[in-house]
Amino acid sequence: AQSVTQPDIHITVSEGASLELRCNYSYGATPYLFWYVQSPGQGLQLLLKYFSGDTLVQGIKGFEAEFKRSQSSFNLRKPSVHWSDAAEYFCAVRGYQKVTFGTGTKLQVIP
Amino acid sequence: DVKVTQSSRYLVKRTGEKVFLECVQDMDHENMFWYRQDPGLGLRLIYFSYDVKMKEKGDIPEGYSVSREKKERFSLILESASTNQTSMYLCATDPGDSRYEQYFGPGTRLTVT
């Protein structure tokens, strides 16, 4: 069975600081991996995805993520956080038909 | 742009009522999904459909049913609403290829009193 773990429920960073959100997955084959962002009161929006090729993928809003097969990880990074990045972030793994989401990491940005 | 719309943003219903949540997409996507989102639990799959009149149970189907009579429309039905079904409900679609992401509606916040 596929699964996703986001170990950090809540993270607080200062504006301008770097950010890394952790994601570990479990899946039997080559995974299709996604990061989504949810702003308050909104649906989820795709930040980036990985399904093959280069293990470092670039997304929207300056985000990137690195796929590490040996560690079963797909961590999300941003070099300099903006106040508008405050939101909830979800990592997801796609199987044949179903997508399994992590429990989310809520990001707070302080001035 | 894919547009996924949900019939209501906020809904308040009484225990025991039959509740219909509707989702409509305009991109001819094959797959449609219903999730519920609760704090600390992330998104949990209730039901999904990969074709008209086809449905598959997700991880938490108890207390719910679905209907997909037309490709663009996927309804979630709570036969007899209970307070533990108070939640945010999110509809999503995708074109049926695993390489592609899901597109989400804005959500319906349902409160059952």
Tab-separated table of C-alpha atoms in Angstrom:
chain	number	residue	atom	x	y	z
A	1	ALA	CA	0.000	0.000	0.000
A	2	GLN	CA	1.173	3.505	-0.725
A	3	SER	CA	1.647	6.055	2.023
A	4	VAL	CA	3.070	9.519	2.665
A	5	THR	CA	4.523	10.927	5.865
A	6	GLN	CA	4.986	14.602	6.552
A	7	PRO	CA	6.647	14.636	9.969
A	8	ASP	CA	6.270	18.359	10.614
A	9	ILE	CA	2.744	19.496	11.434
A	10	HIS	CA	3.658	23.150	11.831
A	11	ILE	CA	6.763	25.155	10.857
A	12	THR	CA	7.552	28.794	11.550
A	13	VAL	CA	10.192	30.656	9.551
A	14	SER	CA	11.236	34.266	9.288
A	15	GLU	CA	10.609	36.115	6.061
A	16	GLY	CA	13.708	35.831	3.878
A	17	ALA	CA	14.919	32.639	5.548
A	18	SER	CA	15.258	29.351	3.715
A	19	LEU	CA	12.660	26.617	3.981
A	20	GLU	CA	12.648	22.832	3.778
A	21	LEU	CA	9.504	20.767	4.211
A	22	ARG	CA	9.999	17.055	4.632
A	23	CYS	CA	8.134	14.278	2.859
A	24	ASN	CA	8.721	10.532	2.980
A	25	TYR	CA	6.761	8.117	0.847
A	26	SER	CA	6.199	4.417	0.560
A	27	TYR	CA	5.396	2.904	-2.826
A	28	GLY	CA	6.404	-0.343	-4.497
A	29	ALA	CA	7.311	0.978	-7.923
A	30	THR	CA	8.712	4.234	-9.308
A	31	PRO	CA	6.569	6.865	-7.652
A	32	TYR	CA	4.798	9.799	-9.134
A	33	LEU	CA	5.201	12.526	-6.516
A	34	PHE	CA	3.533	15.880	-6.074
A	35	TRP	CA	3.592	18.903	-3.814
A	36	TYR	CA	0.439	20.991	-3.470
A	37	VAL	CA	-0.205	24.225	-1.611
A	38	GLN	CA	-3.473	25.282	-0.011
A	39	SER	CA	-3.997	28.902	0.923
A	40	PRO	CA	-6.668	29.647	3.543
A	41	GLY	CA	-10.159	29.034	2.202
A	42	GLN	CA	-8.879	27.710	-1.113
A	43	GLY	CA	-8.583	24.402	-2.893
A	44	LEU	CA	-5.216	22.797	-3.534
A	45	GLN	CA	-2.865	24.100	-6.207
A	46	LEU	CA	0.025	22.149	-7.722
A	47	LEU	CA	3.491	23.442	-6.885
A	48	LEU	CA	5.549	20.807	-8.678
A	49	LYS	CA	5.658	17.150	-9.632
A	50	TYR	CA	8.137	14.359	-10.290
A	51	PHE	CA	7.623	11.250	-12.394
A	52	SER	CA	10.967	10.575	-14.065
A	53	GLY	CA	14.261	12.106	-15.148
A	54	ASP	CA	16.109	14.803	-13.261
A	55	THR	CA	15.735	14.280	-9.538
A	56	LEU	CA	15.673	18.020	-8.820
A	57	VAL	CA	12.435	19.533	-10.040
A	58	GLN	CA	11.494	23.177	-10.227
A	59	GLY	CA	8.044	24.455	-9.523
A	60	ILE	CA	6.061	27.629	-9.338
A	61	LYS	CA	6.677	30.479	-6.886
A	62	GLY	CA	10.387	29.656	-6.599
A	63	PHE	CA	9.927	26.228	-5.025
A	64	GLU	CA	11.976	23.149	-5.832
A	65	ALA	CA	12.016	19.565	-4.617
A	66	GLU	CA	14.549	16.775	-4.716
A	67	PHE	CA	13.640	13.131	-5.211
A	68	LYS	CA	15.927	10.767	-3.298
A	69	ARG	CA	15.061	7.165	-4.001
A	70	SER	CA	17.515	5.784	-1.434
A	71	GLN	CA	15.829	7.781	1.317
A	72	SER	CA	12.269	7.532	-0.054
A	73	SER	CA	12.074	11.283	0.280
A	74	PHE	CA	10.780	14.196	-1.747
A	75	ASN	CA	11.565	17.304	0.279
A	76	LEU	CA	10.351	20.743	-0.752
A	77	ARG	CA	12.696	23.728	-0.549
A	78	LYS	CA	12.706	27.448	-1.092
A	79	PRO	CA	15.793	29.611	-0.630
A	80	SER	CA	13.994	32.730	0.595
A	81	VAL	CA	10.471	32.652	2.000
A	82	HIS	CA	7.960	35.438	1.387
A	83	TRP	CA	5.071	36.330	3.679
A	84	SER	CA	2.682	35.179	0.941
A	85	ASP	CA	4.055	31.626	1.248
A	86	ALA	CA	2.145	31.156	4.510
A	87	ALA	CA	-0.172	28.262	3.710
A	88	GLU	CA	-0.552	24.526	4.187
A	89	TYR	CA	1.592	22.221	2.068
A	90	PHE	CA	0.722	18.680	1.076
A	91	CYS	CA	2.950	15.998	-0.362
A	92	ALA	CA	1.253	13.257	-2.393
A	93	VAL	CA	2.129	9.991	-4.108
A	94	ARG	CA	0.186	8.622	-7.030
A	95	GLY	CA	-0.460	4.952	-7.589
A	96	TYR	CA	-2.378	3.379	-10.474
A	97	GLN	CA	-5.545	5.337	-9.901
A	98	LYS	CA	-5.435	6.696	-6.390
A	99	VAL	CA	-3.495	9.572	-4.910
A	100	THR	CA	-2.453	9.393	-1.269
A	101	PHE	CA	-1.797	12.652	0.546
A	102	GLY	CA	0.260	13.387	3.606
A	103	THR	CA	-1.302	15.064	6.608
A	104	GLY	CA	0.103	18.437	5.623
A	105	THR	CA	2.563	20.973	7.025
A	106	LYS	CA	1.279	24.374	8.015
A	107	LEU	CA	3.801	27.144	7.334
A	108	GLN	CA	3.784	30.333	9.340
A	109	VAL	CA	5.963	33.227	8.169
A	110	ILE	CA	6.999	35.880	10.672
A	111	PRO	CA	8.383	39.323	9.823
B	1	ASP	CA	-7.540	26.428	-17.573
B	2	VAL	CA	-9.324	23.582	-15.885
B	3	LYS	CA	-12.263	24.717	-13.897
B	4	VAL	CA	-13.726	22.598	-11.125
B	5	THR	CA	-16.753	24.022	-9.408
B	6	GLN	CA	-18.589	22.827	-6.336
B	7	SER	CA	-22.222	23.618	-5.736
B	8	SER	CA	-21.796	25.333	-2.363
B	9	ARG	CA	-18.937	26.873	-0.389
B	10	TYR	CA	-20.754	26.522	2.932
B	11	LEU	CA	-23.584	24.219	3.904
B	12	VAL	CA	-25.370	23.634	7.187
B	13	LYS	CA	-27.563	20.557	7.551
B	14	ARG	CA	-29.337	18.757	10.366
B	15	THR	CA	-28.585	15.253	11.559
B	16	GLY	CA	-30.462	12.683	9.509
B	17	GLU	CA	-30.905	14.867	6.435
B	18	LYS	CA	-29.946	13.626	2.997
B	19	VAL	CA	-27.182	15.843	1.610
B	20	PHE	CA	-26.037	16.272	-1.978
B	21	LEU	CA	-22.700	17.810	-2.871
B	22	GLU	CA	-22.135	18.428	-6.542
B	23	CYS	CA	-18.961	18.853	-8.532
B	24	VAL	CA	-18.718	19.936	-12.153
B	25	GLN	CA	-15.625	20.066	-14.358
B	26	ASP	CA	-15.227	21.610	-17.784
B	27	MET	CA	-12.121	19.828	-19.135
B	28	ASP	CA	-13.458	16.450	-20.193
B	29	HIS	CA	-11.349	14.678	-17.566
B	30	GLU	CA	-11.818	10.959	-17.124
B	31	ASN	CA	-11.271	10.741	-13.384
B	32	MET	CA	-13.128	12.499	-10.606
B	33	PHE	CA	-12.568	12.211	-6.874
B	34	TRP	CA	-14.176	13.174	-3.588
B	35	TYR	CA	-12.013	13.822	-0.534
B	36	ARG	CA	-12.723	15.017	2.945
B	37	GLN	CA	-10.198	17.197	4.718
B	38	ASP	CA	-9.904	17.329	8.487
B	39	PRO	CA	-7.251	19.086	10.595
B	40	GLY	CA	-4.304	16.815	11.270
B	41	LEU	CA	-5.625	14.087	8.962
B	42	GLY	CA	-4.908	15.617	5.574
B	43	LEU	CA	-7.046	14.585	2.627
B	44	ARG	CA	-8.771	11.218	2.729
B	45	LEU	CA	-10.304	9.663	-0.346
B	46	ILE	CA	-14.008	8.861	-0.079
B	47	TYR	CA	-14.872	7.690	-3.594
B	48	PHE	CA	-13.574	8.107	-7.094
B	49	SER	CA	-14.857	7.511	-10.589
B	50	TYR	CA	-12.864	6.740	-13.715
B	51	ASP	CA	-15.770	6.744	-16.138
B	52	VAL	CA	-19.435	7.564	-16.374
B	53	LYS	CA	-21.491	5.287	-14.133
B	54	MET	CA	-18.308	3.747	-12.722
B	55	LYS	CA	-17.260	4.239	-9.137
B	56	GLU	CA	-14.700	2.858	-6.752
B	57	LYS	CA	-14.527	3.049	-2.993
B	58	GLY	CA	-11.738	5.043	-1.504
B	59	ASP	CA	-10.340	4.771	1.979
B	60	ILE	CA	-13.364	6.032	3.935
B	61	PRO	CA	-16.569	5.290	1.958
B	62	GLU	CA	-18.795	4.444	4.925
B	63	GLY	CA	-21.807	6.725	5.170
B	64	TYR	CA	-21.365	8.069	1.645
B	65	SER	CA	-22.441	7.205	-1.872
B	66	VAL	CA	-21.732	8.791	-5.247
B	67	SER	CA	-23.295	9.236	-8.641
B	68	ARG	CA	-21.772	9.965	-12.016
B	69	GLU	CA	-24.441	10.070	-14.706
B	70	LYS	CA	-22.547	12.487	-16.948
B	71	LYS	CA	-18.828	12.782	-17.505
B	72	GLU	CA	-18.603	16.322	-16.215
B	73	ARG	CA	-20.583	15.863	-13.020
B	74	PHE	CA	-19.799	13.846	-9.900
B	75	SER	CA	-22.102	13.960	-6.899
B	76	LEU	CA	-21.399	12.956	-3.319
B	77	ILE	CA	-24.404	11.870	-1.285
B	78	LEU	CA	-24.705	11.627	2.462
B	79	GLU	CA	-27.729	9.374	2.889
B	80	SER	CA	-28.306	10.359	6.516
B	81	ALA	CA	-25.967	13.084	7.680
B	82	SER	CA	-24.300	12.699	11.040
B	83	THR	CA	-22.275	15.148	13.114
B	84	ASN	CA	-19.066	13.214	12.436
B	85	GLN	CA	-19.464	14.100	8.779
B	86	THR	CA	-18.882	17.758	9.547
B	87	SER	CA	-15.843	18.502	7.423
B	88	MET	CA	-14.392	20.204	4.364
B	89	TYR	CA	-15.202	18.286	1.176
B	90	LEU	CA	-12.968	18.666	-1.845
B	91	CYS	CA	-13.669	17.524	-5.365
B	92	ALA	CA	-10.790	16.844	-7.763
B	93	THR	CA	-10.359	15.743	-11.357
B	94	ASP	CA	-7.546	14.500	-13.558
B	95	PRO	CA	-7.241	13.319	-17.168
B	96	GLY	CA	-6.594	9.696	-16.225
B	97	ASP	CA	-2.850	9.673	-16.806
B	98	SER	CA	-0.782	9.192	-13.652
B	99	ARG	CA	1.784	11.732	-14.794
B	100	TYR	CA	-0.733	14.513	-14.439
B	101	GLU	CA	-1.762	16.332	-11.356
B	102	GLN	CA	-5.222	16.613	-9.905
B	103	TYR	CA	-7.237	19.804	-10.200
B	104	PHE	CA	-9.246	20.794	-7.180
B	105	GLY	CA	-12.424	22.702	-6.582
B	106	PRO	CA	-12.637	25.345	-3.850
B	107	GLY	CA	-14.247	22.983	-1.363
B	108	THR	CA	-17.539	22.802	0.513
B	109	ARG	CA	-17.474	23.280	4.247
B	110	LEU	CA	-20.299	21.147	5.586
B	111	THR	CA	-21.572	21.508	9.122
B	112	VAL	CA	-24.017	18.923	10.456
B	113	THR	CA	-25.848	19.994	13.605
